[in-house]
Amino acid sequence: MEYTFQWRPVMRQLPDLLEAGFMTLQVSILAMILGTVIGLALALVRMNAPWQVRWLATTWIEVARNTPALFQLFFFGFGLGAFGINLSPFVIVLSGLTFNTAGYLAENFRGGFQAIPDTQLKAARSLGMSASQSYIRIIIPQVFRIIYHPMTNQMVWVVLMSSLGMLVGFRELTGETQFFASRTFRIFEYFMVTAIIYYFIVKIILGLSKLIAWRLFRY
Amino acid sequence: MEQSTAVVFFTGFQLRDIWYLAEAAGRTLLISIISITVGSILGCVFGWMLYSSKWLGAMTLGLVLDAFRSVPLIIQLILFFNFFPIIGVPLDPFTAGTFVLTIYTAALVANVVRGGIEAVGIPMRRSSRSLGMSYWQDMRYVVWPIGLRAVFPAWVGVALGVMKDSSLVSVLGYVELLRASQILITRTQEPFIVLAVAGAFYFALSYPLSKFSARLEGKWQS
């Protein structure tokens, strides 16, 4: 083995990498929030709307679930570029991740809604709640409880998927690493450190999720 | 003058370009089938090891497999692609890509398999042993059929995920479906059509299987 590992240049850039890690977190959290809202809407639309709108929601969900995330990013990047819509790398990654997350979460939400017996809604309505009240106060909180674990997994997936930003020129953790790595040719060392950073980000998310679950679902 | 050179370099999207993409889709399928097959076999072994040696398994194998699930695939690919030359065995993009995808699949499948074994209740296992079955008979005739049913949809999900994630092997330079579409976009300057066709190929590979698995799941549950 003639290769000598040189970790010093990586360590010198470590603050930049950590800062890029915050960028990764930022775009992931935003995508997760938007994805949750849209996913919930898609699930509700798919269950209750007239068929034209339902078809739209179904298409969204199936395309999001059956094509690669990278393809979706390219679509928002280059595909929309064909119509003269040029998005910034941040918006490309955000919209791609949101599109993907919304599709996956919509399926989770649907499963959650199906798991809640009809009687819950009927009971809420018979107590005088309006339809929207009974959804917001009775049904949806229970759904969130059911899909809490899948949502945590989805959050982890979003963080991992955001690494694709590198390929559309977004300087999140992976993009930043690629930038430094190609400047110094210490590719292995840089990506090793980044891998460790990702590992810790994922562990922190899982730990936080457990903590929140313990606070929320004590009863 | 500028116009004419432009015409030479960029030619529009043609019918035979679909054939080019279809060939690339074949390569996507090839790399996926190899990694999913080998990765699933490895994953079954790993999953069984995780289940049967709880403490030791979790401390060693579990940690390694967990790392493969907690680091973006793209970084794993770049790391291994650059690691093999360091230890003196440079691999071509296809081999390196298949290698990483296989381990990645194994890491995901191991978790699924462990869940499958756990899904078969302890009383069931004990009763099969007390009927005189050996450990492996119990595994083969009791755990396998019941566990498989419990986790088959999850396994299909993993397999389809790997098929879609194989698009990342393009960063190593292996010309699979998505990379081919990038090449075509450079030539035709028609990103929308090319991407739509490439997306349609992915959809055609993934959608039928996911529907089939969902139907099977519904049938098994009823």
Short mmCIF file of C-alpha atoms in Angstrom, two decimals:
data_model
loop_
_atom_site.label_atom_id
_atom_site.label_comp_id
_atom_site.label_asym_id
_atom_site.label_seq_id
_atom_site.Cartn_x
_atom_site.Cartn_y
_atom_site.Cartn_z
CA MET A 1 0.00 0.00 0.00
CA GLU A 2 1.77 3.09 -1.21
CA TYR A 3 -1.00 5.53 -0.45
CA THR A 4 -0.46 7.81 2.51
CA PHE A 5 -3.59 9.15 4.10
CA GLN A 6 -3.54 12.86 4.76
CA TRP A 7 -6.21 13.98 7.13
CA ARG A 8 -4.88 17.43 7.92
CA PRO A 9 -6.41 19.29 4.95
CA VAL A 10 -9.75 17.72 5.83
CA MET A 11 -9.47 18.75 9.44
CA ARG A 12 -8.68 22.29 8.36
CA GLN A 13 -11.93 22.41 6.37
CA LEU A 14 -13.95 20.73 9.09
CA PRO A 15 -15.72 23.96 10.15
CA ASP A 16 -16.82 24.50 6.55
CA LEU A 17 -18.05 20.94 6.35
CA LEU A 18 -20.04 21.30 9.55
CA GLU A 19 -21.53 24.52 8.27
CA ALA A 20 -22.52 22.69 5.10
CA GLY A 21 -24.03 20.07 7.38
CA PHE A 22 -26.34 22.76 8.71
CA MET A 23 -27.30 23.54 5.12
CA THR A 24 -28.17 19.87 4.70
CA LEU A 25 -30.28 19.96 7.84
CA GLN A 26 -31.96 23.17 6.78
CA VAL A 27 -33.06 21.90 3.39
CA SER A 28 -34.07 18.53 4.86
CA ILE A 29 -36.21 20.01 7.60
CA LEU A 30 -37.89 22.41 5.18
CA ALA A 31 -38.55 19.58 2.73
CA MET A 32 -39.91 17.42 5.53
CA ILE A 33 -42.32 20.11 6.72
CA LEU A 34 -43.53 20.93 3.21
CA GLY A 35 -43.66 17.24 2.36
CA THR A 36 -45.77 16.47 5.42
CA VAL A 37 -48.28 19.20 4.63
CA ILE A 38 -48.53 18.27 0.95
CA GLY A 39 -48.51 14.56 1.72
CA LEU A 40 -51.41 14.99 4.12
CA ALA A 41 -53.28 16.99 1.51
CA LEU A 42 -52.58 14.35 -1.14
CA ALA A 43 -53.81 11.57 1.12
CA LEU A 44 -57.01 13.46 1.95
CA VAL A 45 -57.59 14.36 -1.69
CA ARG A 46 -56.98 10.79 -2.79
CA MET A 47 -59.62 9.54 -0.39
CA ASN A 48 -62.35 12.15 -0.72
CA ALA A 49 -62.03 14.33 -3.83
CA PRO A 50 -63.77 14.08 -7.22
CA TRP A 51 -61.95 11.82 -9.64
CA GLN A 52 -60.20 14.56 -11.66
CA VAL A 53 -58.38 15.85 -8.61
CA ARG A 54 -57.93 12.36 -7.25
CA TRP A 55 -56.24 11.32 -10.48
CA LEU A 56 -53.78 14.17 -10.08
CA ALA A 57 -52.94 13.13 -6.52
CA THR A 58 -52.57 9.49 -7.54
CA THR A 59 -50.22 10.44 -10.37
CA TRP A 60 -48.08 12.51 -8.02
CA ILE A 61 -47.86 9.69 -5.50
CA GLU A 62 -47.08 6.97 -8.03
CA VAL A 63 -44.47 9.02 -9.90
CA ALA A 64 -42.80 10.04 -6.66
CA ARG A 65 -42.66 6.44 -5.47
CA ASN A 66 -41.70 4.74 -8.70
CA THR A 67 -38.91 6.90 -10.07
CA PRO A 68 -35.48 7.58 -8.55
CA ALA A 69 -35.08 10.65 -6.38
CA LEU A 70 -32.15 11.69 -8.54
CA PHE A 71 -34.40 11.60 -11.58
CA GLN A 72 -36.86 13.85 -9.78
CA LEU A 73 -34.09 16.31 -8.94
CA PHE A 74 -32.93 16.33 -12.55
CA PHE A 75 -36.47 16.92 -13.61
CA PHE A 76 -36.80 20.00 -11.44
CA GLY A 77 -33.33 21.08 -12.54
CA PHE A 78 -33.02 20.39 -16.25
CA GLY A 79 -36.56 19.37 -17.16
CA LEU A 80 -38.15 22.63 -16.06
CA GLY A 81 -35.20 24.46 -17.61
CA ALA A 82 -36.64 23.44 -20.98
CA PHE A 83 -39.57 25.77 -20.28
CA GLY A 84 -37.29 28.60 -19.29
CA ILE A 85 -37.87 28.03 -15.57
CA ASN A 86 -34.41 28.10 -14.07
CA LEU A 87 -34.43 27.37 -10.38
CA SER A 88 -31.54 27.90 -8.03
CA PRO A 89 -29.80 24.73 -6.76
CA PHE A 90 -31.39 25.23 -3.35
CA VAL A 91 -34.88 25.40 -4.82
CA ILE A 92 -34.18 22.41 -7.08
CA VAL A 93 -33.15 20.25 -4.14
CA LEU A 94 -35.95 21.54 -1.95
CA SER A 95 -38.64 20.97 -4.55
CA GLY A 96 -37.27 17.56 -5.54
CA LEU A 97 -37.10 16.36 -1.95
CA THR A 98 -40.53 17.81 -1.17
CA PHE A 99 -42.05 16.11 -4.20
CA ASN A 100 -40.54 12.79 -3.19
CA THR A 101 -41.36 13.08 0.50
CA ALA A 102 -44.94 14.15 -0.14
CA GLY A 103 -45.47 11.08 -2.32
CA TYR A 104 -44.09 8.65 0.23
CA LEU A 105 -45.78 10.28 3.21
CA ALA A 106 -49.12 10.37 1.40
CA GLU A 107 -49.08 6.58 1.31
CA ASN A 108 -48.19 6.46 5.00
CA PHE A 109 -50.99 8.88 5.83
CA ARG A 110 -53.44 6.79 3.85
CA GLY A 111 -52.46 3.72 5.81
CA GLY A 112 -52.84 5.73 9.01
CA PHE A 113 -56.31 6.96 8.09
CA GLN A 114 -57.38 3.44 7.21
CA ALA A 115 -56.18 2.20 10.58
CA ILE A 116 -58.58 4.51 12.42
CA PRO A 117 -62.05 3.03 12.76
CA ASP A 118 -64.99 4.91 11.21
CA THR A 119 -66.65 5.01 14.59
CA GLN A 120 -64.16 7.64 15.74
CA LEU A 121 -65.38 10.06 13.10
CA LYS A 122 -69.00 9.18 13.75
CA ALA A 123 -68.57 9.69 17.48
CA ALA A 124 -66.90 13.07 16.94
CA ARG A 125 -69.64 14.16 14.58
CA SER A 126 -72.38 13.05 16.92
CA LEU A 127 -70.80 15.11 19.69
CA GLY A 128 -71.47 18.14 17.51
CA MET A 129 -68.09 18.67 15.92
CA SER A 130 -68.01 19.79 12.31
CA ALA A 131 -66.26 17.59 9.75
CA SER A 132 -63.11 19.69 9.75
CA GLN A 133 -63.10 19.93 13.54
CA SER A 134 -63.36 16.18 13.93
CA TYR A 135 -60.55 15.67 11.43
CA ILE A 136 -58.25 18.21 13.02
CA ARG A 137 -58.99 17.37 16.64
CA ILE A 138 -59.74 13.66 16.57
CA ILE A 139 -58.54 11.87 13.45
CA ILE A 140 -55.31 13.56 12.42
CA PRO A 141 -53.63 13.47 15.87
CA GLN A 142 -54.21 9.73 15.99
CA VAL A 143 -52.90 9.33 12.45
CA PHE A 144 -49.72 11.15 13.39
CA ARG A 145 -49.28 8.81 16.27
CA ILE A 146 -49.58 5.79 13.99
CA ILE A 147 -47.17 7.08 11.37
CA TYR A 148 -44.70 8.67 13.76
CA HIS A 149 -42.16 5.92 13.26
CA PRO A 150 -42.41 5.85 9.44
CA MET A 151 -42.10 9.65 9.49
CA THR A 152 -38.89 9.41 11.48
CA ASN A 153 -37.55 7.01 8.87
CA GLN A 154 -38.65 9.38 6.15
CA MET A 155 -36.76 12.23 7.84
CA VAL A 156 -33.62 10.09 7.77
CA TRP A 157 -34.23 9.31 4.11
CA VAL A 158 -34.62 13.00 3.34
CA VAL A 159 -31.27 13.78 4.94
CA LEU A 160 -29.62 10.97 2.99
CA MET A 161 -31.36 12.00 -0.23
CA SER A 162 -30.27 15.61 0.15
CA SER A 163 -26.76 14.35 -0.65
CA LEU A 164 -27.94 14.21 -4.27
CA GLY A 165 -27.73 17.99 -4.20
CA MET A 166 -24.08 17.48 -5.13
CA LEU A 167 -25.17 16.45 -8.63
CA VAL A 168 -27.20 19.59 -9.27
CA GLY A 169 -24.54 21.92 -7.94
CA PHE A 170 -25.96 22.53 -4.50
CA ARG A 171 -23.34 23.15 -1.82
CA GLU A 172 -24.79 21.13 1.03
CA LEU A 173 -22.63 18.68 2.92
CA THR A 174 -21.90 16.36 0.01
CA GLY A 175 -21.60 19.16 -2.53
CA GLU A 176 -19.20 21.03 -0.30
CA THR A 177 -17.17 17.87 0.25
CA GLN A 178 -16.98 17.27 -3.47
CA PHE A 179 -15.83 20.84 -3.95
CA PHE A 180 -12.99 20.52 -1.43
CA ALA A 181 -12.13 16.99 -2.50
CA SER A 182 -11.67 17.99 -6.11
CA ARG A 183 -9.50 20.90 -5.04
CA THR A 184 -7.09 18.77 -3.02
CA PHE A 185 -7.62 15.29 -4.57
CA ARG A 186 -7.95 13.88 -1.07
CA ILE A 187 -11.20 12.32 -2.16
CA PHE A 188 -11.19 9.32 0.16
CA GLU A 189 -10.30 11.30 3.27
CA TYR A 190 -12.89 13.99 2.62
CA PHE A 191 -15.71 11.60 1.94
CA MET A 192 -14.78 9.47 4.91
CA VAL A 193 -15.16 12.46 7.23
CA THR A 194 -18.42 13.42 5.54
CA ALA A 195 -19.69 9.88 5.94
CA ILE A 196 -19.03 10.14 9.67
CA ILE A 197 -20.82 13.48 9.84
CA TYR A 198 -23.85 11.96 8.10
CA TYR A 199 -23.75 9.04 10.48
CA PHE A 200 -23.94 11.37 13.45
CA ILE A 201 -26.66 13.51 11.90
CA VAL A 202 -28.77 10.38 11.39
CA LYS A 203 -28.11 9.17 14.93
CA ILE A 204 -29.04 12.58 16.36
CA ILE A 205 -32.29 12.59 14.40
CA LEU A 206 -33.18 9.10 15.62
CA GLY A 207 -32.28 10.04 19.20
CA LEU A 208 -34.34 13.24 19.08
CA SER A 209 -37.23 11.34 17.60
CA LYS A 210 -37.13 8.86 20.49
CA LEU A 211 -37.01 11.73 22.97
CA ILE A 212 -39.98 13.48 21.37
CA ALA A 213 -41.91 10.23 21.20
CA TRP A 214 -41.28 9.69 24.90
CA ARG A 215 -42.59 13.19 25.66
CA LEU A 216 -45.59 12.97 23.34
CA PHE A 217 -46.83 9.42 23.74
CA ARG A 218 -46.55 8.93 27.47
CA TYR A 219 -50.21 8.31 27.97
CA MET B 1 -21.91 30.02 -39.78
CA GLU B 2 -22.58 29.55 -36.10
CA GLN B 3 -25.97 28.15 -36.94
CA SER B 4 -24.57 25.39 -39.14
CA THR B 5 -22.05 24.13 -36.57
CA ALA B 6 -24.84 24.06 -34.03
CA VAL B 7 -26.83 21.84 -36.37
CA VAL B 8 -23.94 19.38 -36.63
CA PHE B 9 -23.45 19.01 -32.91
CA PHE B 10 -27.01 19.01 -31.69
CA THR B 11 -29.47 16.70 -33.35
CA GLY B 12 -33.01 16.42 -32.10
CA PHE B 13 -34.51 13.53 -30.21
CA GLN B 14 -35.01 10.62 -32.58
CA LEU B 15 -36.74 7.29 -32.45
CA ARG B 16 -33.52 5.32 -32.15
CA ASP B 17 -32.63 7.35 -29.07
CA ILE B 18 -35.44 5.50 -27.34
CA TRP B 19 -33.59 2.30 -28.23
CA TYR B 20 -30.44 3.80 -26.72
CA LEU B 21 -32.32 4.53 -23.51
CA ALA B 22 -33.85 1.05 -23.56
CA GLU B 23 -30.37 -0.47 -23.72
CA ALA B 24 -29.34 1.70 -20.78
CA ALA B 25 -32.47 0.58 -18.93
CA GLY B 26 -31.24 -2.96 -19.55
CA ARG B 27 -27.98 -2.08 -17.82
CA THR B 28 -29.90 -0.57 -14.91
CA LEU B 29 -31.84 -3.82 -14.71
CA LEU B 30 -28.65 -5.89 -14.90
CA ILE B 31 -26.86 -4.10 -12.09
CA SER B 32 -30.04 -4.13 -9.99
CA ILE B 33 -30.74 -7.83 -10.47
CA ILE B 34 -27.18 -8.82 -9.57
CA SER B 35 -27.07 -6.62 -6.46
CA ILE B 36 -30.58 -7.53 -5.31
CA THR B 37 -30.01 -11.27 -5.74
CA VAL B 38 -26.60 -11.44 -4.09
CA GLY B 39 -27.52 -8.77 -1.54
CA SER B 40 -30.69 -10.61 -0.53
CA ILE B 41 -28.83 -13.89 -0.02
CA LEU B 42 -26.19 -12.11 2.06
CA GLY B 43 -28.94 -10.21 3.84
CA CYS B 44 -30.70 -13.46 4.81
CA VAL B 45 -27.45 -14.77 6.32
CA PHE B 46 -26.74 -11.47 8.10
CA GLY B 47 -30.31 -11.18 9.31
CA TRP B 48 -30.17 -14.68 10.74
CA MET B 49 -26.84 -13.86 12.42
CA LEU B 50 -28.28 -10.66 13.89
CA TYR B 51 -31.23 -12.60 15.24
CA SER B 52 -29.43 -15.61 16.61
CA SER B 53 -26.46 -13.94 18.31
CA LYS B 54 -28.17 -10.94 19.72
CA TRP B 55 -25.41 -9.31 21.74
CA LEU B 56 -22.34 -10.14 19.68
CA GLY B 57 -24.26 -9.68 16.44
CA ALA B 58 -25.50 -6.25 17.42
CA MET B 59 -22.05 -5.12 18.55
CA THR B 60 -20.16 -6.09 15.39
CA LEU B 61 -22.22 -6.92 12.34
CA GLY B 62 -25.10 -4.74 13.47
CA LEU B 63 -22.88 -1.68 13.77
CA VAL B 64 -21.34 -2.19 10.33
CA LEU B 65 -24.69 -2.76 8.63
CA ASP B 66 -26.14 0.21 10.47
CA ALA B 67 -23.37 2.41 9.07
CA PHE B 68 -24.36 1.36 5.56
CA ARG B 69 -27.91 2.43 6.29
CA SER B 70 -26.93 5.77 7.85
CA VAL B 71 -24.58 7.09 5.18
CA PRO B 72 -25.86 8.30 1.81
CA LEU B 73 -25.37 5.71 -0.92
CA ILE B 74 -23.65 8.26 -3.14
CA ILE B 75 -20.94 8.71 -0.52
CA GLN B 76 -20.53 4.96 -0.11
CA LEU B 77 -20.07 4.67 -3.86
CA ILE B 78 -17.47 7.42 -4.04
CA LEU B 79 -15.65 6.08 -0.97
CA PHE B 80 -15.34 2.52 -2.23
CA PHE B 81 -14.56 3.58 -5.78
CA ASN B 82 -11.63 5.58 -4.39
CA PHE B 83 -10.73 3.01 -1.76
CA PHE B 84 -10.05 0.08 -4.06
CA PRO B 85 -7.15 1.78 -5.89
CA ILE B 86 -5.65 2.58 -2.47
CA ILE B 87 -5.40 -1.09 -1.58
CA GLY B 88 -4.10 -1.78 -5.08
CA VAL B 89 -7.11 -3.28 -6.84
CA PRO B 90 -8.71 -0.58 -8.98
CA LEU B 91 -12.19 -1.67 -10.03
CA ASP B 92 -14.20 -0.52 -13.02
CA PRO B 93 -17.37 1.47 -12.29
CA PHE B 94 -19.64 -1.50 -12.89
CA THR B 95 -17.86 -3.80 -10.44
CA ALA B 96 -17.42 -1.13 -7.78
CA GLY B 97 -21.04 -0.04 -8.20
CA THR B 98 -22.35 -3.59 -7.98
CA PHE B 99 -20.19 -4.24 -4.93
CA VAL B 100 -21.50 -1.24 -3.02
CA LEU B 101 -25.10 -1.79 -4.09
CA THR B 102 -24.86 -5.42 -2.99
CA ILE B 103 -23.64 -4.57 0.51
CA TYR B 104 -26.18 -1.77 0.73
CA THR B 105 -28.94 -4.23 -0.22
CA ALA B 106 -27.61 -6.77 2.26
CA ALA B 107 -27.68 -4.17 5.05
CA LEU B 108 -31.30 -3.30 4.30
CA VAL B 109 -32.41 -6.90 3.77
CA ALA B 110 -30.71 -8.06 6.98
CA ASN B 111 -33.01 -5.80 8.97
CA VAL B 112 -36.05 -7.03 7.07
CA VAL B 113 -35.06 -10.67 7.59
CA ARG B 114 -34.48 -10.19 11.28
CA GLY B 115 -37.92 -8.64 11.52
CA GLY B 116 -39.31 -11.62 9.63
CA ILE B 117 -37.77 -14.14 12.02
CA GLU B 118 -39.01 -12.11 14.97
CA ALA B 119 -42.49 -12.02 13.43
CA VAL B 120 -42.75 -15.76 13.94
CA GLY B 121 -43.82 -16.03 17.54
CA ILE B 122 -41.73 -17.84 20.10
CA PRO B 123 -44.60 -20.23 21.00
CA MET B 124 -44.75 -21.31 17.36
CA ARG B 125 -41.01 -22.00 17.35
CA ARG B 126 -41.19 -23.95 20.58
CA SER B 127 -44.09 -26.05 19.42
CA SER B 128 -42.29 -26.98 16.21
CA ARG B 129 -39.21 -27.96 18.17
CA SER B 130 -41.28 -29.96 20.62
CA LEU B 131 -42.87 -31.80 17.70
CA GLY B 132 -39.39 -33.16 17.07
CA MET B 133 -38.18 -30.81 14.34
CA SER B 134 -34.50 -29.96 14.32
CA TYR B 135 -33.40 -26.31 14.44
CA TRP B 136 -32.95 -26.19 10.69
CA GLN B 137 -36.19 -28.01 9.99
CA ASP B 138 -37.94 -25.45 12.17
CA MET B 139 -36.20 -22.70 10.20
CA ARG B 140 -37.05 -24.21 6.84
CA TYR B 141 -40.62 -25.41 7.35
CA VAL B 142 -41.96 -23.01 9.98
CA VAL B 143 -39.99 -19.77 10.14
CA TRP B 144 -39.31 -19.39 6.42
CA PRO B 145 -42.90 -19.65 5.11
CA ILE B 146 -44.45 -17.57 7.89
CA GLY B 147 -41.68 -14.98 8.09
CA LEU B 148 -41.54 -14.62 4.33
CA ARG B 149 -45.22 -13.74 4.19
CA ALA B 150 -44.76 -11.18 6.94
CA VAL B 151 -41.90 -9.32 5.30
CA PHE B 152 -42.30 -9.99 1.59
CA PRO B 153 -43.81 -6.53 0.90
CA ALA B 154 -40.99 -4.90 2.82
CA TRP B 155 -38.48 -6.89 0.79
CA VAL B 156 -40.11 -5.80 -2.47
CA GLY B 157 -39.86 -2.23 -1.20
CA VAL B 158 -36.15 -2.67 -0.57
CA ALA B 159 -35.61 -4.28 -3.97
CA LEU B 160 -37.43 -1.50 -5.80
CA GLY B 161 -35.54 1.07 -3.75
CA VAL B 162 -32.24 -0.49 -4.78
CA MET B 163 -33.36 -0.53 -8.41
CA LYS B 164 -34.06 3.20 -8.19
CA ASP B 165 -30.90 3.90 -6.20
CA SER B 166 -28.85 2.14 -8.87
CA SER B 167 -29.22 5.44 -10.73
CA LEU B 168 -26.51 6.76 -8.39
CA VAL B 169 -23.92 4.44 -9.93
CA SER B 170 -23.90 7.03 -12.72
CA VAL B 171 -21.61 9.19 -10.56
CA LEU B 172 -18.89 6.58 -11.05
CA GLY B 173 -19.32 6.82 -14.80
CA TYR B 174 -21.33 3.68 -15.45
CA VAL B 175 -23.77 4.46 -18.24
CA GLU B 176 -27.09 3.29 -16.88
CA LEU B 177 -30.50 4.77 -17.63
CA LEU B 178 -30.11 8.13 -15.95
CA ARG B 179 -26.56 8.67 -17.18
CA ALA B 180 -27.68 7.78 -20.69
CA SER B 181 -30.41 10.38 -20.44
CA GLN B 182 -27.82 12.96 -19.39
CA ILE B 183 -25.73 12.09 -22.45
CA LEU B 184 -28.77 12.39 -24.70
CA ILE B 185 -29.70 15.73 -23.16
CA THR B 186 -26.25 17.07 -23.96
CA ARG B 187 -26.68 16.02 -27.57
CA THR B 188 -30.32 16.85 -28.21
CA GLN B 189 -30.74 19.85 -25.90
CA GLU B 190 -34.23 18.59 -25.22
CA PRO B 191 -34.13 17.77 -21.51
CA PHE B 192 -37.86 17.55 -21.03
CA ILE B 193 -38.55 14.84 -23.59
CA VAL B 194 -35.46 12.82 -22.75
CA LEU B 195 -36.14 12.91 -19.01
CA ALA B 196 -39.79 12.06 -19.58
CA VAL B 197 -38.80 8.95 -21.56
CA ALA B 198 -36.19 7.94 -18.98
CA GLY B 199 -38.72 8.45 -16.21
CA ALA B 200 -41.23 6.34 -18.12
CA PHE B 201 -38.68 3.51 -18.26
CA TYR B 202 -38.11 3.66 -14.51
CA PHE B 203 -41.83 3.79 -13.92
CA ALA B 204 -42.38 0.81 -16.18
CA LEU B 205 -39.76 -1.18 -14.27
CA SER B 206 -41.00 -0.24 -10.82
CA TYR B 207 -44.76 0.28 -10.96
CA PRO B 208 -45.94 -3.22 -11.95
CA LEU B 209 -43.85 -4.84 -9.22
CA SER B 210 -45.04 -2.45 -6.54
CA LYS B 211 -48.68 -3.01 -7.56
CA PHE B 212 -48.13 -6.77 -7.63
CA SER B 213 -46.66 -6.68 -4.13
CA ALA B 214 -49.48 -4.52 -2.82
CA ARG B 215 -52.05 -6.96 -4.23
CA LEU B 216 -50.21 -9.92 -2.78
CA GLU B 217 -50.09 -8.20 0.59
CA GLY B 218 -53.83 -7.58 0.49
CA LYS B 219 -54.47 -11.20 -0.46
CA TRP B 220 -52.30 -12.56 2.33
CA GLN B 221 -53.83 -10.34 4.94
CA SER B 222 -57.41 -11.33 4.17
#
